[in-house]
Coordinates of C-alpha atoms in Angstrom, one line a residue:
M60 CA 35.9 -11.8 -18.2
T61 CA 37.8 -9.6 -15.9
I62 CA 37.6 -6.6 -18.2
R63 CA 33.8 -7.1 -18.6
D64 CA 33.3 -7.2 -14.8
N65 CA 35.4 -4.0 -14.4
A66 CA 33.3 -2.3 -17.0
T67 CA 30.1 -3.3 -15.3
E68 CA 31.3 -2.1 -11.9
S69 CA 32.4 1.2 -13.4
S70 CA 29.0 1.7 -15.1
A71 CA 27.2 0.9 -11.9
A72 CA 29.2 3.4 -9.9
A73 CA 28.9 6.2 -12.5
P74 CA 25.6 7.7 -11.3
E75 CA 27.0 8.1 -7.8
R76 CA 30.2 9.8 -9.1
L77 CA 28.1 12.1 -11.4
G78 CA 26.2 13.3 -8.4
E79 CA 22.9 11.8 -9.3
A80 CA 20.4 11.2 -6.5
P81 CA 20.1 7.5 -5.4
V82 CA 16.9 5.7 -6.2
K83 CA 14.2 6.5 -3.6
G84 CA 12.9 3.5 -1.8
P85 CA 9.1 2.9 -1.1
W86 CA 9.6 3.6 2.7
D87 CA 11.7 6.8 2.2
L88 CA 8.9 9.1 3.3
P89 CA 9.0 12.9 4.0
D90 CA 9.0 14.6 7.3
V91 CA 5.5 15.8 8.0
S92 CA 5.9 16.8 11.6
G93 CA 5.6 20.5 10.9
L94 CA 2.3 20.3 9.0
V95 CA -0.9 21.7 10.4
V96 CA -3.6 19.1 10.0
G97 CA -7.3 20.0 9.7
V98 CA -10.1 17.5 10.4
L99 CA -13.4 18.4 8.8
G100 CA -16.0 16.5 10.8
G101 CA -13.7 16.6 13.8
T102 CA -16.6 16.4 16.2
G103 CA -17.8 13.0 14.9
P104 CA -16.3 9.7 16.2
Q105 CA -13.9 9.0 13.4
G106 CA -12.7 12.6 12.9
K107 CA -12.4 13.1 16.7
G108 CA -10.4 9.9 17.1
L109 CA -8.0 10.8 14.3
A110 CA -7.5 14.3 15.7
Y111 CA -6.7 12.9 19.1
R112 CA -4.2 10.3 17.8
L113 CA -2.4 12.8 15.6
A114 CA -2.3 15.5 18.3
R115 CA -1.1 13.0 20.8
A116 CA 1.7 12.1 18.4
G117 CA 2.8 15.7 18.3
Q118 CA 1.0 17.0 15.2
K119 CA -0.6 20.4 15.2
V120 CA -4.4 19.7 14.7
I121 CA -7.4 21.9 14.1
I122 CA -10.8 20.3 14.1
G123 CA -13.6 21.8 12.0
S124 CA -17.4 21.8 12.4
R125 CA -20.3 23.8 11.0
A126 CA -20.4 25.5 14.4
A127 CA -17.1 26.9 15.7
E128 CA -18.4 26.6 19.3
R129 CA -19.0 22.9 18.9
A130 CA -15.6 22.4 17.4
Q131 CA -13.9 24.3 20.2
A132 CA -15.8 22.3 22.8
A133 CA -14.5 19.1 21.2
A134 CA -11.0 20.5 21.0
D135 CA -11.0 21.4 24.7
E136 CA -12.1 17.8 25.5
L137 CA -9.3 16.3 23.4
G138 CA -6.5 18.5 24.8
H139 CA -2.9 18.1 23.3
G140 CA -3.1 21.6 21.8
V141 CA -6.0 20.8 19.5
E142 CA -7.9 23.9 18.3
G143 CA -11.5 24.2 17.1
A144 CA -12.9 26.4 14.3
D145 CA -15.7 26.4 11.8
N146 CA -15.1 24.4 8.6
A147 CA -13.9 27.3 6.5
E148 CA -11.4 28.6 9.0
C149 CA -10.2 25.0 9.6
A150 CA -9.6 24.5 5.9
R151 CA -7.8 27.9 5.5
R152 CA -5.4 27.4 8.4
S153 CA -4.4 23.9 7.6
D154 CA -1.7 22.5 5.3
L155 CA -3.4 19.1 5.0
V156 CA -7.1 18.5 5.5
I157 CA -8.8 15.2 6.5
V158 CA -12.4 14.9 5.4
A159 CA -14.3 12.8 8.0
V160 CA -17.8 14.2 7.5
P161 CA -20.9 11.9 7.3
W162 CA -21.5 10.6 3.7
E163 CA -24.8 12.4 3.5
G164 CA -23.2 15.8 3.8
H165 CA -20.0 15.0 1.9
G166 CA -20.6 16.6 -1.4
K167 CA -22.3 19.7 0.0
T168 CA -19.5 20.3 2.5
L169 CA -16.7 20.0 0.0
E170 CA -18.4 22.1 -2.6
S171 CA -18.8 24.9 -0.1
L172 CA -15.1 24.8 0.7
R173 CA -13.6 24.6 -2.8
G174 CA -11.8 27.9 -2.4
E175 CA -10.4 27.3 1.1
L176 CA -9.1 23.8 0.0
A177 CA -7.5 24.9 -3.2
G178 CA -3.8 23.8 -3.4
K179 CA -4.0 21.7 -0.3
V180 CA -3.6 18.0 0.2
V181 CA -7.1 16.7 1.0
V182 CA -7.4 13.2 2.6
D183 CA -10.9 11.7 2.1
C184 CA -11.7 8.9 4.6
V185 CA -15.5 8.8 4.1
N186 CA -17.2 5.5 3.5
P187 CA -20.4 5.6 1.6
L188 CA -22.5 3.0 3.4
G189 CA -26.1 2.0 3.8
F190 CA -27.7 0.0 6.6
D191 CA -30.7 -2.3 6.7
K192 CA -31.9 -5.3 8.7
Q193 CA -29.1 -7.4 7.2
G194 CA -26.4 -5.0 8.3
A195 CA -24.0 -2.6 6.5
Y196 CA -23.6 -2.5 2.7
A197 CA -21.6 -0.4 0.3
L198 CA -23.1 2.4 -1.7
R199 CA -21.6 3.4 -5.1
P200 CA -21.6 7.1 -5.7
E201 CA -22.1 8.4 -9.3
E202 CA -18.4 9.4 -9.5
G203 CA -17.4 5.9 -8.4
S204 CA -16.3 6.5 -4.8
A205 CA -16.3 9.3 -2.1
A206 CA -12.7 10.1 -3.0
Q207 CA -13.5 10.5 -6.7
Q208 CA -16.5 12.7 -5.8
A209 CA -14.1 14.8 -3.7
A210 CA -11.6 15.0 -6.7
A211 CA -14.5 16.1 -9.0
L212 CA -15.7 18.8 -6.6
L213 CA -12.1 20.0 -5.7
P214 CA -10.3 20.3 -9.0
D215 CA -7.7 22.7 -7.5
S216 CA -6.9 20.4 -4.5
R217 CA -4.6 17.4 -4.2
V218 CA -7.1 14.7 -3.3
T219 CA -6.0 11.4 -1.7
A220 CA -7.9 8.7 0.2
A221 CA -6.9 7.0 3.4
F222 CA -7.8 6.2 7.1
H223 CA -11.0 4.3 6.0
H224 CA -10.6 1.1 8.2
L225 CA -9.8 2.5 11.6
S226 CA -11.9 1.8 14.7
A227 CA -13.2 5.1 16.2
V228 CA -13.4 3.2 19.5
L229 CA -9.7 2.4 19.5
L230 CA -8.7 5.8 18.2
Q231 CA -10.4 7.6 21.1
D232 CA -9.3 5.2 23.9
P233 CA -6.5 7.0 25.9
E234 CA -5.5 3.7 27.4
I235 CA -4.4 2.3 24.1
E236 CA -0.8 3.2 23.3
E237 CA -0.5 1.7 19.8
I238 CA -3.0 0.8 17.1
D239 CA -1.8 -2.2 15.2
T240 CA -3.0 -1.6 11.6
D241 CA -2.0 -0.6 8.1
V242 CA -3.6 2.4 6.4
M243 CA -4.2 2.0 2.6
V244 CA -3.4 5.3 0.9
L245 CA -4.6 6.1 -2.7
G246 CA -3.9 9.0 -4.9
E247 CA -2.9 10.3 -8.3
V248 CA 0.4 12.0 -7.3
R249 CA 3.0 9.8 -5.6
A250 CA 4.4 12.7 -3.6
D251 CA 1.0 13.5 -2.1
V252 CA 0.4 9.8 -1.3
E253 CA 3.8 9.7 0.5
I254 CA 2.9 12.7 2.6
V255 CA -0.3 10.9 3.8
Q256 CA 1.7 7.6 4.3
A257 CA 4.1 9.6 6.5
L258 CA 1.3 11.1 8.4
A259 CA -0.3 7.7 9.1
G260 CA 3.1 6.6 10.4
R261 CA 3.2 9.3 13.0
I262 CA 0.6 7.3 14.9
P263 CA 2.3 4.5 16.9
G264 CA 1.5 1.1 15.4
M265 CA 0.2 2.4 12.1
R266 CA 1.8 2.2 8.7
G267 CA 0.7 3.9 5.5
V268 CA 0.8 1.6 2.4
F269 CA 0.4 2.8 -1.2
A270 CA -2.7 1.1 -2.6
G271 CA -3.2 2.6 -6.0
R272 CA -4.9 5.4 -7.8
L273 CA -8.3 7.0 -6.8
R274 CA -10.1 4.8 -9.3
N275 CA -9.4 1.9 -6.9
A276 CA -11.0 3.8 -3.9
H277 CA -14.4 2.2 -4.1
Q278 CA -13.3 -1.2 -3.0
V279 CA -11.2 0.3 -0.2
E280 CA -14.2 2.3 1.0
S281 CA -16.6 -0.7 0.6
L282 CA -14.4 -3.0 2.7
V283 CA -15.6 -1.2 5.8
A284 CA -19.0 -3.0 5.4
N285 CA -17.1 -6.3 5.7
L286 CA -15.2 -5.1 8.8
I287 CA -18.4 -4.0 10.4
S288 CA -19.7 -7.6 10.0
V289 CA -16.5 -9.0 11.4
N290 CA -16.7 -6.7 14.4
R291 CA -20.3 -7.6 15.1
R292 CA -19.7 -11.3 14.9
Y293 CA -16.5 -11.4 16.9
K294 CA -17.1 -8.4 19.2
A295 CA -13.9 -6.9 18.0
H296 CA -12.4 -3.7 16.5
A297 CA -10.8 -5.3 13.5
G298 CA -8.2 -3.5 11.3
L299 CA -6.0 -4.5 8.3
R300 CA -2.5 -5.7 7.9
V301 CA -0.9 -6.0 4.4
T302 CA 1.6 -8.9 4.4
D303 CA 5.0 -9.2 2.7
V304 CA 5.6 -5.5 2.3

């Protein structure tokens, strides 16, 4: 019995002695503080709010718009070193690009920036929604989701999906120090997902949580319709928390 225990202990210690890297934990995320983050649609409520929060946390941020002058005006309003540019320049100068454009212009915008976005981490946070007298409801794009449409249009980019469930009102409120919510992050490459998780974690109160591959993006995007109903009923700015992780 003693010999068997000793052998087990020796075997368990062997990888460390041989110089092998320890197993990486799910919360062992990269340092993304040096990344330049571009926000396409940065003059809209969601994009502007994300740009503000990330810049306030110390991230270098460039917001993009179809008109450079409009982007710069929004950047001047946000402060914290945010810069404005047209969409193409924003994409070229950024290491990671958040797509926060209206769903109606999603495909056309990304198709026009395929070259500028090549090789970059692209974070799609667009929610395809329709509205009628009964409220918000989810739309299902031909590709399955906005994120899958982005992946189809940007074959040379590293497409992920995140930041769908954040309140633009809370994001833009300078009186709010922390936003208590989890950010569900989806993607095909774990290293890219971890970059986005780490970026979410730069915003006080937020945590990025791995939520599967892009094929699961539709239900994440669709959940926003439910949150809109929650917010209207309870006059709130509801977010999400994932328990037990």
